[in-house]
C-alpha cells in the first residue's frame, strides 16, 4: 500500500444491560407519561446498568462482539480509543482497563471526552493514528452508564438517557476499499457549554470533606435550547463531511445520526433532503446513550439488515460541549456475529 492509509471498518458490536426501564416505569416515579415521552422523543424504553455494572463492563462486552464479528478474522489491536462521559473513575481513563480486560497486551489506550459526539471524535482520532502510522488496528468504543449522572426524579433528563456500549474495529487499508471512512468534520462551541453539564466533583464544584450532594452533581440539560441547535448544526456538519468525500446528499443510502430524539433525526433528514426511511432509528429501544449511541446504532443497523455491503453511510452527532462531528463510510461486507 502506498500513500496515506485510510481507516477501514472491520467489525461492529453492541452490548446493553439487561434491565429494561419502560416509560410506564418512569411515570410511577416522576410527573411524566408514556404518551409524552413517545410523542416528544420517540423513546419507548431504555436500559439501566445493574449496581456495580460500569462503563468498563459494557465496553468489554461490546468490544468482544466487535472483534468476534471482525470481517477478516484478525483480532489483534494496537490502540484502544474510548469515548465516555461516565468513566469508571476520574483517574485513570477507562480504556487501559478495557485493554487489560480484553487481554490486548500493552497497547496504547486512552479516553476521549466529547459527550454525545464522543464516538465520532474517537473515530477521527483513530483515523489520525492510522494515517500517521502510529497504529494499524484500533478498537473504537463508546460506552455510557448515564444512569449514574441522572437525578432520579428530573423528568428533563431521566426519561431521555439510557445505558449501553458500542464498539467498532478499524484497520489501515486502501481508501477505495469497502469500509473506508472519509474525512471528518468536527466542531465545538464552548460559548454554550452550560447547556449540558455535570459540575459536581470537578474544578467548579470540587469535592470537599463533608460537602453535601447537590442537584449540580447530576446532569443538567436545557433540552429546548439544545434542540434548536442540533438540527442546523448536524445538517451543516453532514454537508461538510459529504463535500469532503465528494458525495452528494442523494448518494446517501443510510444516515446513522446520534439518537437524541426521533424528532431531531427526522428534522435532520428534512433539512438535508433525505427520505426519513433512510434514517437508522433505534432510540425507541435504547434512548439517548450519549457517546455509545452511534456505535450501538451501527451494530443494530447491521443486525437488522438496515445497512448492506456497498451502502454509502453518513454518521453525524451533536451534543454537550457543545460539540459535533460527521463522517462517511461505505458499508463493508461484514458477517453477522
Ligand atoms: N414529561 C412530561 N412533560 C414534560 C417532560 C416529561 N418528561 N419534560 C418536559 N415536559 C413539559 C415541559 O414542562 C413543558 O411544559 P410547559 O409547556 O407547560 O412549560 C412541555 O413539556 C414542553 O417542554 P419542552 O422542554 O419544550 O419539550 P421539548 O419538546 O423540547 O422536548 C426534549 C424536550 C425531549 C429534551 C427535547 O428538547 C430534546 O430532545 N432536546 C435535545 C436533547 C439533545 O439533543 N441533547 C444532546 C445530546 S445529550 C448529551 O450531549 C449528553
mmCIF file of C-alpha atoms and ligand atoms in Angstrom:
data_model
loop_
_atom_site.group_PDB
_atom_site.id
_atom_site.type_symbol
_atom_site.label_atom_id
_atom_site.label_comp_id
_atom_site.label_asym_id
_atom_site.label_seq_id
_atom_site.Cartn_x
_atom_site.Cartn_y
_atom_site.Cartn_z
ATOM 1 C CA UNK A 1 0.000 0.000 0.000
ATOM 2 C CA UNK A 2 1.406 3.394 -0.947
ATOM 3 C CA UNK A 3 0.322 6.815 0.303
ATOM 4 C CA UNK A 4 -1.612 7.647 3.467
ATOM 5 C CA UNK A 5 -3.701 4.661 4.596
ATOM 6 C CA UNK A 6 -7.444 5.040 5.049
ATOM 7 C CA UNK A 7 -9.352 3.749 8.093
ATOM 8 C CA UNK A 8 -11.455 0.697 7.177
ATOM 9 C CA UNK A 9 -14.306 -0.766 9.270
ATOM 10 C CA UNK A 10 -13.745 -4.429 10.193
ATOM 11 C CA UNK A 11 -16.449 -5.151 12.783
ATOM 12 C CA UNK A 12 -19.265 -3.706 14.895
ATOM 13 C CA UNK A 13 -20.672 -4.741 18.262
ATOM 14 C CA UNK A 14 -23.062 -3.539 20.947
ATOM 15 C CA UNK A 15 -23.937 -4.508 24.486
ATOM 16 C CA UNK A 16 -26.922 -3.375 26.545
ATOM 17 C CA UNK A 17 -27.525 -4.042 30.240
ATOM 18 C CA UNK A 18 -30.329 -6.497 30.956
ATOM 19 C CA UNK A 19 -32.713 -4.251 32.918
ATOM 20 C CA UNK A 20 -35.389 -2.614 30.753
ATOM 21 C CA UNK A 21 -36.963 0.613 32.061
ATOM 22 C CA UNK A 22 -40.230 1.440 30.297
ATOM 23 C CA UNK A 23 -41.936 4.821 30.081
ATOM 24 C CA UNK A 24 -44.624 3.483 32.393
ATOM 25 C CA UNK A 25 -41.940 2.569 34.957
ATOM 26 C CA UNK A 26 -40.768 6.198 34.910
ATOM 27 C CA UNK A 27 -44.329 7.543 35.142
ATOM 28 C CA UNK A 28 -44.548 5.851 38.530
ATOM 29 C CA UNK A 29 -41.667 7.894 39.983
ATOM 30 C CA UNK A 30 -41.987 11.276 38.220
ATOM 31 C CA UNK A 31 -44.561 13.539 36.607
ATOM 32 C CA UNK A 32 -44.453 12.190 33.052
ATOM 33 C CA UNK A 33 -46.339 9.779 30.808
ATOM 34 C CA UNK A 34 -45.718 7.149 28.151
ATOM 35 C CA UNK A 35 -47.657 9.316 25.700
ATOM 36 C CA UNK A 36 -45.469 12.418 26.326
ATOM 37 C CA UNK A 37 -42.191 10.524 26.108
ATOM 38 C CA UNK A 38 -43.155 8.571 22.960
ATOM 39 C CA UNK A 39 -44.518 11.542 21.043
ATOM 40 C CA UNK A 40 -41.868 14.104 22.126
ATOM 41 C CA UNK A 41 -38.800 11.838 21.902
ATOM 42 C CA UNK A 42 -39.660 8.544 20.150
ATOM 43 C CA UNK A 43 -38.401 6.576 23.176
ATOM 44 C CA UNK A 44 -40.404 3.546 24.412
ATOM 45 C CA UNK A 45 -37.828 2.070 26.763
ATOM 46 C CA UNK A 46 -34.172 2.275 27.728
ATOM 47 C CA UNK A 47 -31.718 0.028 29.591
ATOM 48 C CA UNK A 48 -30.268 0.581 33.048
ATOM 49 C CA UNK A 49 -26.999 -0.896 34.307
ATOM 50 C CA UNK A 50 -27.138 -3.039 37.442
ATOM 51 C CA UNK A 51 -25.361 -1.797 40.578
ATOM 52 C CA UNK A 52 -21.635 -2.354 40.005
ATOM 53 C CA UNK A 53 -22.067 -2.709 36.222
ATOM 54 C CA UNK A 54 -19.922 0.132 34.888
ATOM 55 C CA UNK A 55 -18.827 1.626 31.569
ATOM 56 C CA UNK A 56 -15.861 -0.781 31.659
ATOM 57 C CA UNK A 57 -18.081 -3.873 31.776
ATOM 58 C CA UNK A 58 -20.354 -2.679 28.974
ATOM 59 C CA UNK A 59 -17.345 -1.656 26.832
ATOM 60 C CA UNK A 60 -15.655 -5.034 27.239
ATOM 61 C CA UNK A 61 -18.787 -6.920 26.130
ATOM 62 C CA UNK A 62 -19.390 -4.612 23.134
ATOM 63 C CA UNK A 63 -15.724 -4.900 22.134
ATOM 64 C CA UNK A 64 -15.869 -8.698 22.265
ATOM 65 C CA UNK A 65 -18.822 -8.546 19.850
ATOM 66 C CA UNK A 66 -16.977 -6.148 17.529
ATOM 67 C CA UNK A 67 -13.842 -8.289 17.483
ATOM 68 C CA UNK A 68 -15.840 -11.536 17.105
ATOM 69 C CA UNK A 69 -17.583 -10.019 14.119
ATOM 70 C CA UNK A 70 -14.319 -8.861 12.545
ATOM 71 C CA UNK A 71 -14.650 -9.405 8.812
ATOM 72 C CA UNK A 72 -11.065 -10.521 8.236
ATOM 73 C CA UNK A 73 -10.851 -12.685 11.360
ATOM 74 C CA UNK A 74 -7.966 -10.660 12.839
ATOM 75 C CA UNK A 75 -8.381 -9.666 16.473
ATOM 76 C CA UNK A 76 -5.014 -8.039 17.156
ATOM 77 C CA UNK A 77 -5.410 -4.398 18.157
ATOM 78 C CA UNK A 78 -2.671 -1.837 18.755
ATOM 79 C CA UNK A 79 -4.710 1.026 20.203
ATOM 80 C CA UNK A 80 -7.963 1.454 22.157
ATOM 81 C CA UNK A 81 -9.745 4.818 21.941
ATOM 82 C CA UNK A 82 -12.757 5.037 24.251
ATOM 83 C CA UNK A 83 -15.385 7.779 24.374
ATOM 84 C CA UNK A 84 -17.426 8.285 27.537
ATOM 85 C CA UNK A 85 -18.796 10.937 29.878
ATOM 86 C CA UNK A 86 -19.325 8.309 32.585
ATOM 87 C CA UNK A 87 -15.878 6.762 33.147
ATOM 88 C CA UNK A 88 -15.363 4.191 35.881
ATOM 89 C CA UNK A 89 -13.047 6.566 37.692
ATOM 90 C CA UNK A 90 -11.931 10.162 37.339
ATOM 91 C CA UNK A 91 -8.391 8.790 37.173
ATOM 92 C CA UNK A 92 -7.192 6.729 35.344
ATOM 93 C CA UNK A 93 -9.007 6.612 31.996
ATOM 94 C CA UNK A 94 -11.261 3.602 31.342
ATOM 95 C CA UNK A 95 -9.571 2.499 28.082
ATOM 96 C CA UNK A 96 -6.485 0.891 29.726
ATOM 97 C CA UNK A 97 -8.786 -1.223 31.935
ATOM 98 C CA UNK A 98 -10.712 -2.307 28.819
ATOM 99 C CA UNK A 99 -7.482 -3.248 27.010
ATOM 100 C CA UNK A 100 -6.342 -5.261 30.042
ATOM 101 C CA UNK A 101 -9.720 -7.000 30.435
ATOM 102 C CA UNK A 102 -9.659 -7.980 26.752
ATOM 103 C CA UNK A 103 -6.088 -9.295 27.086
ATOM 104 C CA UNK A 104 -4.809 -6.964 24.370
ATOM 105 C CA UNK A 105 -1.377 -6.548 25.974
ATOM 106 C CA UNK A 106 0.424 -3.256 26.410
ATOM 107 C CA UNK A 107 -1.300 -1.345 23.630
ATOM 108 C CA UNK A 108 -1.968 2.404 23.592
ATOM 109 C CA UNK A 109 -5.254 3.134 25.390
ATOM 110 C CA UNK A 110 -6.905 6.432 26.275
ATOM 111 C CA UNK A 111 -10.288 8.130 26.683
ATOM 112 C CA UNK A 112 -11.847 10.923 24.638
ATOM 113 C CA UNK A 113 -14.359 13.316 26.233
ATOM 114 C CA UNK A 114 -16.681 14.872 23.664
ATOM 115 C CA UNK A 115 -20.010 13.793 25.247
ATOM 116 C CA UNK A 116 -22.629 12.782 22.652
ATOM 117 C CA UNK A 117 -20.164 13.433 19.810
ATOM 118 C CA UNK A 118 -17.561 11.356 21.633
ATOM 119 C CA UNK A 119 -17.665 8.349 19.332
ATOM 120 C CA UNK A 120 -17.217 10.484 16.210
ATOM 121 C CA UNK A 121 -14.302 12.318 17.859
ATOM 122 C CA UNK A 122 -12.796 8.974 18.932
ATOM 123 C CA UNK A 123 -13.130 7.585 15.396
ATOM 124 C CA UNK A 124 -11.477 10.731 13.976
ATOM 125 C CA UNK A 125 -8.641 10.223 16.483
ATOM 126 C CA UNK A 126 -8.287 6.596 15.364
ATOM 127 C CA UNK A 127 -8.156 7.739 11.743
ATOM 128 C CA UNK A 128 -5.308 10.091 12.687
ATOM 129 C CA UNK A 129 -3.395 7.294 14.448
ATOM 130 C CA UNK A 130 -3.780 5.086 11.368
ATOM 131 C CA UNK A 131 -2.920 7.841 8.871
ATOM 132 C CA UNK A 132 0.242 8.708 10.840
ATOM 133 C CA UNK A 133 1.312 5.061 11.006
ATOM 134 C CA UNK A 134 1.119 5.052 14.831
ATOM 135 C CA UNK A 135 -1.419 2.192 14.802
ATOM 136 C CA UNK A 136 -2.663 -0.288 12.220
ATOM 137 C CA UNK A 137 -5.676 -1.694 14.069
ATOM 138 C CA UNK A 138 -7.737 0.325 16.524
ATOM 139 C CA UNK A 139 -10.708 -0.534 18.721
ATOM 140 C CA UNK A 140 -13.022 2.498 18.949
ATOM 141 C CA UNK A 141 -15.581 2.366 21.762
ATOM 142 C CA UNK A 142 -18.475 4.474 23.013
ATOM 143 C CA UNK A 143 -19.705 3.421 26.458
ATOM 144 C CA UNK A 144 -22.005 5.075 28.974
ATOM 145 C CA UNK A 145 -23.757 4.424 32.247
ATOM 146 C CA UNK A 146 -25.830 7.591 32.030
ATOM 147 C CA UNK A 147 -27.991 6.444 34.936
ATOM 148 C CA UNK A 148 -25.050 7.333 37.226
ATOM 149 C CA UNK A 149 -25.443 11.046 36.441
ATOM 150 C CA UNK A 150 -29.250 11.285 36.158
ATOM 151 C CA UNK A 151 -31.084 12.981 39.007
ATOM 152 C CA UNK A 152 -33.644 10.278 39.743
ATOM 153 C CA UNK A 153 -36.777 12.440 39.500
ATOM 154 C CA UNK A 154 -35.646 15.023 36.887
ATOM 155 C CA UNK A 155 -38.109 14.487 34.055
ATOM 156 C CA UNK A 156 -36.000 16.726 31.764
ATOM 157 C CA UNK A 157 -33.210 14.155 31.677
ATOM 158 C CA UNK A 158 -34.265 10.903 33.350
ATOM 159 C CA UNK A 159 -36.730 9.991 30.578
ATOM 160 C CA UNK A 160 -34.219 10.531 27.771
ATOM 161 C CA UNK A 161 -30.978 8.804 28.628
ATOM 162 C CA UNK A 162 -30.091 5.115 28.677
ATOM 163 C CA UNK A 163 -27.061 2.911 29.380
ATOM 164 C CA UNK A 164 -25.128 0.847 26.857
ATOM 165 C CA UNK A 165 -21.958 0.444 24.803
ATOM 166 C CA UNK A 166 -20.997 0.062 21.172
ATOM 167 C CA UNK A 167 -17.626 -0.689 19.612
ATOM 168 C CA UNK A 168 -16.082 -0.894 16.167
ATOM 169 C CA UNK A 169 -12.866 -2.428 14.918
ATOM 170 C CA UNK A 170 -10.941 -0.463 12.288
ATOM 171 C CA UNK A 171 -7.675 -1.058 10.448
ATOM 172 C CA UNK A 172 -5.410 0.561 7.888
ATOM 173 C CA UNK A 173 -6.438 -0.089 4.301
ATOM 174 C CA UNK A 174 -6.699 1.422 0.852
ATOM 175 C CA UNK A 175 -9.131 4.358 0.511
ATOM 176 C CA UNK A 176 -11.147 2.657 -2.245
ATOM 177 C CA UNK A 177 -11.777 -0.477 -0.144
ATOM 178 C CA UNK A 178 -15.362 -1.102 1.082
ATOM 179 C CA UNK A 179 -15.492 0.008 4.711
ATOM 180 C CA UNK A 180 -13.199 3.008 4.191
ATOM 181 C CA UNK A 181 -14.117 6.110 6.155
ATOM 182 C CA UNK A 182 -13.906 9.506 4.512
ATOM 183 C CA UNK A 183 -12.694 12.786 6.011
ATOM 184 C CA UNK A 184 -14.303 14.011 9.230
ATOM 185 C CA UNK A 185 -15.929 17.328 10.002
ATOM 186 C CA UNK A 186 -15.576 18.234 13.696
ATOM 187 C CA UNK A 187 -16.559 21.366 15.605
ATOM 188 C CA UNK A 188 -17.263 22.791 19.055
ATOM 189 C CA UNK A 189 -18.821 25.895 20.606
ATOM 190 C CA UNK A 190 -17.772 26.395 24.214
ATOM 191 C CA UNK A 191 -19.838 29.598 24.406
ATOM 192 C CA UNK A 192 -22.802 27.291 25.067
ATOM 193 C CA UNK A 193 -21.017 24.799 27.312
ATOM 194 C CA UNK A 194 -23.542 25.387 30.114
ATOM 195 C CA UNK A 195 -26.439 23.872 28.121
ATOM 196 C CA UNK A 196 -25.407 20.289 29.010
ATOM 197 C CA UNK A 197 -23.270 19.840 32.112
ATOM 198 C CA UNK A 198 -22.362 17.898 35.229
ATOM 199 C CA UNK A 199 -20.418 20.223 37.535
ATOM 200 C CA UNK A 200 -20.020 18.056 40.616
ATOM 201 C CA UNK A 201 -16.707 16.520 41.620
ATOM 202 C CA UNK A 202 -14.583 18.608 39.258
ATOM 203 C CA UNK A 203 -12.893 22.016 39.407
ATOM 204 C CA UNK A 204 -16.054 24.131 39.505
ATOM 205 C CA UNK A 205 -17.642 22.170 42.333
ATOM 206 C CA UNK A 206 -14.788 20.246 43.926
ATOM 207 C CA UNK A 207 -15.322 17.536 46.449
ATOM 208 C CA UNK A 208 -14.529 18.727 49.933
ATOM 209 C CA UNK A 209 -14.944 16.630 53.055
ATOM 210 C CA UNK A 210 -18.491 16.982 54.310
ATOM 211 C CA UNK A 211 -19.844 18.742 51.201
ATOM 212 C CA UNK A 212 -23.465 17.679 50.663
ATOM 213 C CA UNK A 213 -24.515 16.282 47.292
ATOM 214 C CA UNK A 214 -26.416 18.929 45.292
ATOM 215 C CA UNK A 215 -28.524 18.988 42.117
ATOM 216 C CA UNK A 216 -25.450 20.215 40.189
ATOM 217 C CA UNK A 217 -23.683 16.953 40.942
ATOM 218 C CA UNK A 218 -26.054 15.452 38.347
ATOM 219 C CA UNK A 219 -26.669 16.089 34.657
ATOM 220 C CA UNK A 220 -28.325 19.423 33.878
ATOM 221 C CA UNK A 221 -29.634 19.990 30.337
ATOM 222 C CA UNK A 222 -31.516 22.841 28.692
ATOM 223 C CA UNK A 223 -33.246 20.489 26.248
ATOM 224 C CA UNK A 224 -35.144 23.146 24.318
ATOM 225 C CA UNK A 225 -32.007 25.235 23.617
ATOM 226 C CA UNK A 226 -30.032 22.135 22.632
ATOM 227 C CA UNK A 227 -32.857 21.013 20.344
ATOM 228 C CA UNK A 228 -32.759 24.334 18.464
ATOM 229 C CA UNK A 229 -29.022 24.000 17.813
ATOM 230 C CA UNK A 230 -28.977 20.284 16.992
ATOM 231 C CA UNK A 231 -30.677 20.109 13.590
ATOM 232 C CA UNK A 232 -28.967 23.011 11.746
ATOM 233 C CA UNK A 233 -25.569 22.141 13.224
ATOM 234 C CA UNK A 234 -25.754 18.434 12.314
ATOM 235 C CA UNK A 235 -27.050 19.324 8.843
ATOM 236 C CA UNK A 236 -24.162 21.751 8.194
ATOM 237 C CA UNK A 237 -21.619 19.270 9.551
ATOM 238 C CA UNK A 238 -23.130 16.461 7.446
ATOM 239 C CA UNK A 239 -22.912 18.598 4.318
ATOM 240 C CA UNK A 240 -19.266 19.413 5.096
ATOM 241 C CA UNK A 241 -18.363 15.719 5.552
ATOM 242 C CA UNK A 242 -20.219 14.772 2.339
ATOM 243 C CA UNK A 243 -18.491 17.549 0.377
ATOM 244 C CA UNK A 244 -15.074 16.415 1.628
ATOM 245 C CA UNK A 245 -15.891 12.894 0.447
ATOM 246 C CA UNK A 246 -17.196 14.142 -2.905
ATOM 247 C CA UNK A 247 -20.670 12.644 -2.303
ATOM 248 C CA UNK A 248 -23.986 14.358 -2.971
ATOM 249 C CA UNK A 249 -26.847 14.119 -0.450
ATOM 250 C CA UNK A 250 -28.694 11.915 -2.957
ATOM 251 C CA UNK A 251 -25.831 9.399 -2.846
ATOM 252 C CA UNK A 252 -26.519 8.620 0.833
ATOM 253 C CA UNK A 253 -28.175 5.234 1.435
ATOM 254 C CA UNK A 254 -28.277 5.423 5.241
ATOM 255 C CA UNK A 255 -27.975 8.172 7.846
ATOM 256 C CA UNK A 256 -26.805 6.997 11.265
ATOM 257 C CA UNK A 257 -27.365 10.039 13.461
ATOM 258 C CA UNK A 258 -26.860 10.444 17.189
ATOM 259 C CA UNK A 259 -30.050 9.042 18.745
ATOM 260 C CA UNK A 260 -31.045 12.089 20.832
ATOM 261 C CA UNK A 261 -34.672 12.456 19.791
ATOM 262 C CA UNK A 262 -36.563 10.975 16.840
ATOM 263 C CA UNK A 263 -37.861 14.460 16.022
ATOM 264 C CA UNK A 264 -34.245 15.644 15.699
ATOM 265 C CA UNK A 265 -33.425 12.685 13.411
ATOM 266 C CA UNK A 266 -36.492 13.388 11.235
ATOM 267 C CA UNK A 267 -35.732 17.133 11.216
ATOM 268 C CA UNK A 268 -32.171 16.418 10.138
ATOM 269 C CA UNK A 269 -33.413 14.320 7.192
ATOM 270 C CA UNK A 270 -35.880 17.056 6.269
ATOM 271 C CA UNK A 271 -33.154 19.729 6.441
ATOM 272 C CA UNK A 272 -30.769 17.612 4.323
ATOM 273 C CA UNK A 273 -33.449 16.493 1.853
ATOM 274 C CA UNK A 274 -33.022 12.783 2.662
ATOM 275 C CA UNK A 275 -36.034 10.426 2.895
ATOM 276 C CA UNK A 276 -36.610 9.559 6.583
ATOM 277 C CA UNK A 277 -36.823 5.895 5.503
ATOM 278 C CA UNK A 278 -33.028 6.080 5.132
ATOM 279 C CA UNK A 279 -32.544 7.182 8.740
ATOM 280 C CA UNK A 280 -31.413 4.442 11.122
ATOM 281 C CA UNK A 281 -33.555 4.676 14.275
ATOM 282 C CA UNK A 282 -33.157 2.589 17.430
ATOM 283 C CA UNK A 283 -33.842 5.308 20.022
ATOM 284 C CA UNK A 284 -37.228 3.676 20.691
ATOM 285 C CA UNK A 285 -35.449 0.741 22.371
ATOM 286 C CA UNK A 286 -32.297 2.321 23.840
ATOM 287 C CA UNK A 287 -32.947 6.037 24.464
ATOM 288 C CA UNK A 288 -30.081 8.508 24.217
ATOM 289 C CA UNK A 289 -26.900 6.634 25.135
ATOM 290 C CA UNK A 290 -24.611 9.651 24.580
ATOM 291 C CA UNK A 291 -21.199 8.540 23.225
ATOM 292 C CA UNK A 292 -22.444 4.957 22.807
ATOM 293 C CA UNK A 293 -25.350 5.983 20.600
ATOM 294 C CA UNK A 294 -23.766 5.836 17.132
ATOM 295 C CA UNK A 295 -21.813 2.567 17.505
ATOM 296 C CA UNK A 296 -24.888 0.877 19.056
ATOM 297 C CA UNK A 297 -26.981 2.162 16.125
ATOM 298 C CA UNK A 298 -24.343 0.880 13.684
ATOM 299 C CA UNK A 299 -24.431 -2.587 15.279
ATOM 300 C CA UNK A 300 -28.247 -2.691 15.377
ATOM 301 C CA UNK A 301 -28.487 -1.466 11.757
ATOM 302 C CA UNK A 302 -26.102 -4.241 10.732
ATOM 303 C CA UNK A 303 -28.048 -6.912 12.665
ATOM 304 C CA UNK A 304 -31.367 -5.790 11.171
ATOM 305 C CA UNK A 305 -30.035 -5.502 7.619
ATOM 306 C CA UNK A 306 -30.768 -1.763 7.585
ATOM 307 C CA UNK A 307 -27.314 -1.301 6.032
ATOM 308 C CA UNK A 308 -25.881 -3.579 3.346
ATOM 309 C CA UNK A 309 -22.490 -4.030 1.723
ATOM 310 C CA UNK A 310 -21.768 -1.144 -0.619
ATOM 311 C CA UNK A 311 -24.182 1.319 1.033
ATOM 312 C CA UNK A 312 -22.954 4.867 1.371
ATOM 313 C CA UNK A 313 -23.416 5.792 5.037
ATOM 314 C CA UNK A 314 -23.379 9.176 6.779
ATOM 315 C CA UNK A 315 -22.597 9.365 10.527
ATOM 316 C CA UNK A 316 -23.418 12.581 12.389
ATOM 317 C CA UNK A 317 -23.547 13.599 16.060
ATOM 318 C CA UNK A 318 -24.221 16.618 18.255
ATOM 319 C CA UNK A 319 -24.091 17.110 21.999
ATOM 320 C CA UNK A 320 -22.525 18.582 25.110
ATOM 321 C CA UNK A 321 -19.620 20.947 24.722
ATOM 322 C CA UNK A 322 -21.294 21.901 22.520
ATOM 323 C CA UNK A 323 -19.591 19.506 20.131
ATOM 324 C CA UNK A 324 -20.491 17.997 16.792
ATOM 325 C CA UNK A 325 -18.961 15.779 14.149
ATOM 326 C CA UNK A 326 -19.757 13.878 10.967
ATOM 327 C CA UNK A 327 -18.103 11.460 8.599
ATOM 328 C CA UNK A 328 -18.883 9.000 5.824
ATOM 329 C CA UNK A 329 -18.119 5.376 5.093
ATOM 330 C CA UNK A 330 -19.021 2.724 2.590
ATOM 331 C CA UNK A 331 -20.531 -0.237 4.430
ATOM 332 C CA UNK A 332 -18.311 -3.329 4.072
ATOM 333 C CA UNK A 333 -19.397 -6.955 3.745
ATOM 334 C CA UNK A 334 -19.447 -7.807 7.464
ATOM 335 C CA UNK A 335 -20.507 -11.177 8.877
ATOM 336 C CA UNK A 336 -23.441 -11.169 11.311
ATOM 337 C CA UNK A 337 -21.901 -12.146 14.682
HETATM 338 N N1 LIG B 1 -42.914 14.553 30.760
HETATM 339 C C1 LIG B 1 -43.972 15.374 30.655
HETATM 340 N N2 LIG B 1 -43.864 16.681 30.372
HETATM 341 C C2 LIG B 1 -42.627 17.170 30.190
HETATM 342 C C3 LIG B 1 -41.470 16.359 30.302
HETATM 343 C C4 LIG B 1 -41.656 15.000 30.607
HETATM 344 N N3 LIG B 1 -40.626 14.138 30.723
HETATM 345 N N4 LIG B 1 -40.377 17.127 30.076
HETATM 346 C C5 LIG B 1 -40.822 18.362 29.846
HETATM 347 N N5 LIG B 1 -42.181 18.389 29.911
HETATM 348 C C6 LIG B 1 -43.062 19.522 29.700
HETATM 349 C C7 LIG B 1 -42.406 20.851 29.962
HETATM 350 O O1 LIG B 1 -42.511 21.226 31.323
HETATM 351 C C8 LIG B 1 -43.182 21.764 29.058
HETATM 352 O O2 LIG B 1 -44.405 22.116 29.687
HETATM 353 P P1 LIG B 1 -44.993 23.586 29.533
HETATM 354 O O3 LIG B 1 -45.277 23.758 28.058
HETATM 355 O O4 LIG B 1 -46.204 23.536 30.394
HETATM 356 O O5 LIG B 1 -43.912 24.507 30.013
HETATM 357 C C9 LIG B 1 -43.552 20.899 27.862
HETATM 358 O O6 LIG B 1 -43.420 19.544 28.325
HETATM 359 C C10 LIG B 1 -42.611 21.107 26.696
HETATM 360 O O7 LIG B 1 -41.260 21.089 27.188
HETATM 361 P P2 LIG B 1 -40.026 21.270 26.222
HETATM 362 O O8 LIG B 1 -38.759 21.253 27.050
HETATM 363 O O9 LIG B 1 -40.255 22.420 25.295
HETATM 364 O O10 LIG B 1 -40.141 19.904 25.401
HETATM 365 P P3 LIG B 1 -39.451 19.530 24.056
HETATM 366 O O11 LIG B 1 -40.470 19.233 23.053
HETATM 367 O O12 LIG B 1 -38.363 20.494 23.713
HETATM 368 O O13 LIG B 1 -38.777 18.145 24.442
HETATM 369 C C11 LIG B 1 -36.590 17.302 24.930
HETATM 370 C C12 LIG B 1 -37.782 18.089 25.460
HETATM 371 C C13 LIG B 1 -37.060 15.894 24.650
HETATM 372 C C14 LIG B 1 -35.494 17.300 25.994
HETATM 373 C C15 LIG B 1 -36.069 17.955 23.639
HETATM 374 O O14 LIG B 1 -35.896 19.346 23.850
HETATM 375 C C16 LIG B 1 -34.776 17.372 23.150
HETATM 376 O O15 LIG B 1 -34.723 16.287 22.656
HETATM 377 N N6 LIG B 1 -33.682 18.174 23.223
HETATM 378 C C17 LIG B 1 -32.401 17.773 22.659
HETATM 379 C C18 LIG B 1 -31.626 16.913 23.569
HETATM 380 C C19 LIG B 1 -30.287 16.642 22.920
HETATM 381 O O16 LIG B 1 -30.147 16.540 21.719
HETATM 382 N N7 LIG B 1 -29.226 16.578 23.719
HETATM 383 C C20 LIG B 1 -27.906 16.467 23.094
HETATM 384 C C21 LIG B 1 -27.323 15.211 23.339
HETATM 385 S S1 LIG B 1 -27.269 14.846 25.015
HETATM 386 C C22 LIG B 1 -25.612 14.946 25.527
HETATM 387 O O17 LIG B 1 -24.785 15.517 24.868
HETATM 388 C C23 LIG B 1 -25.260 14.335 26.858
#
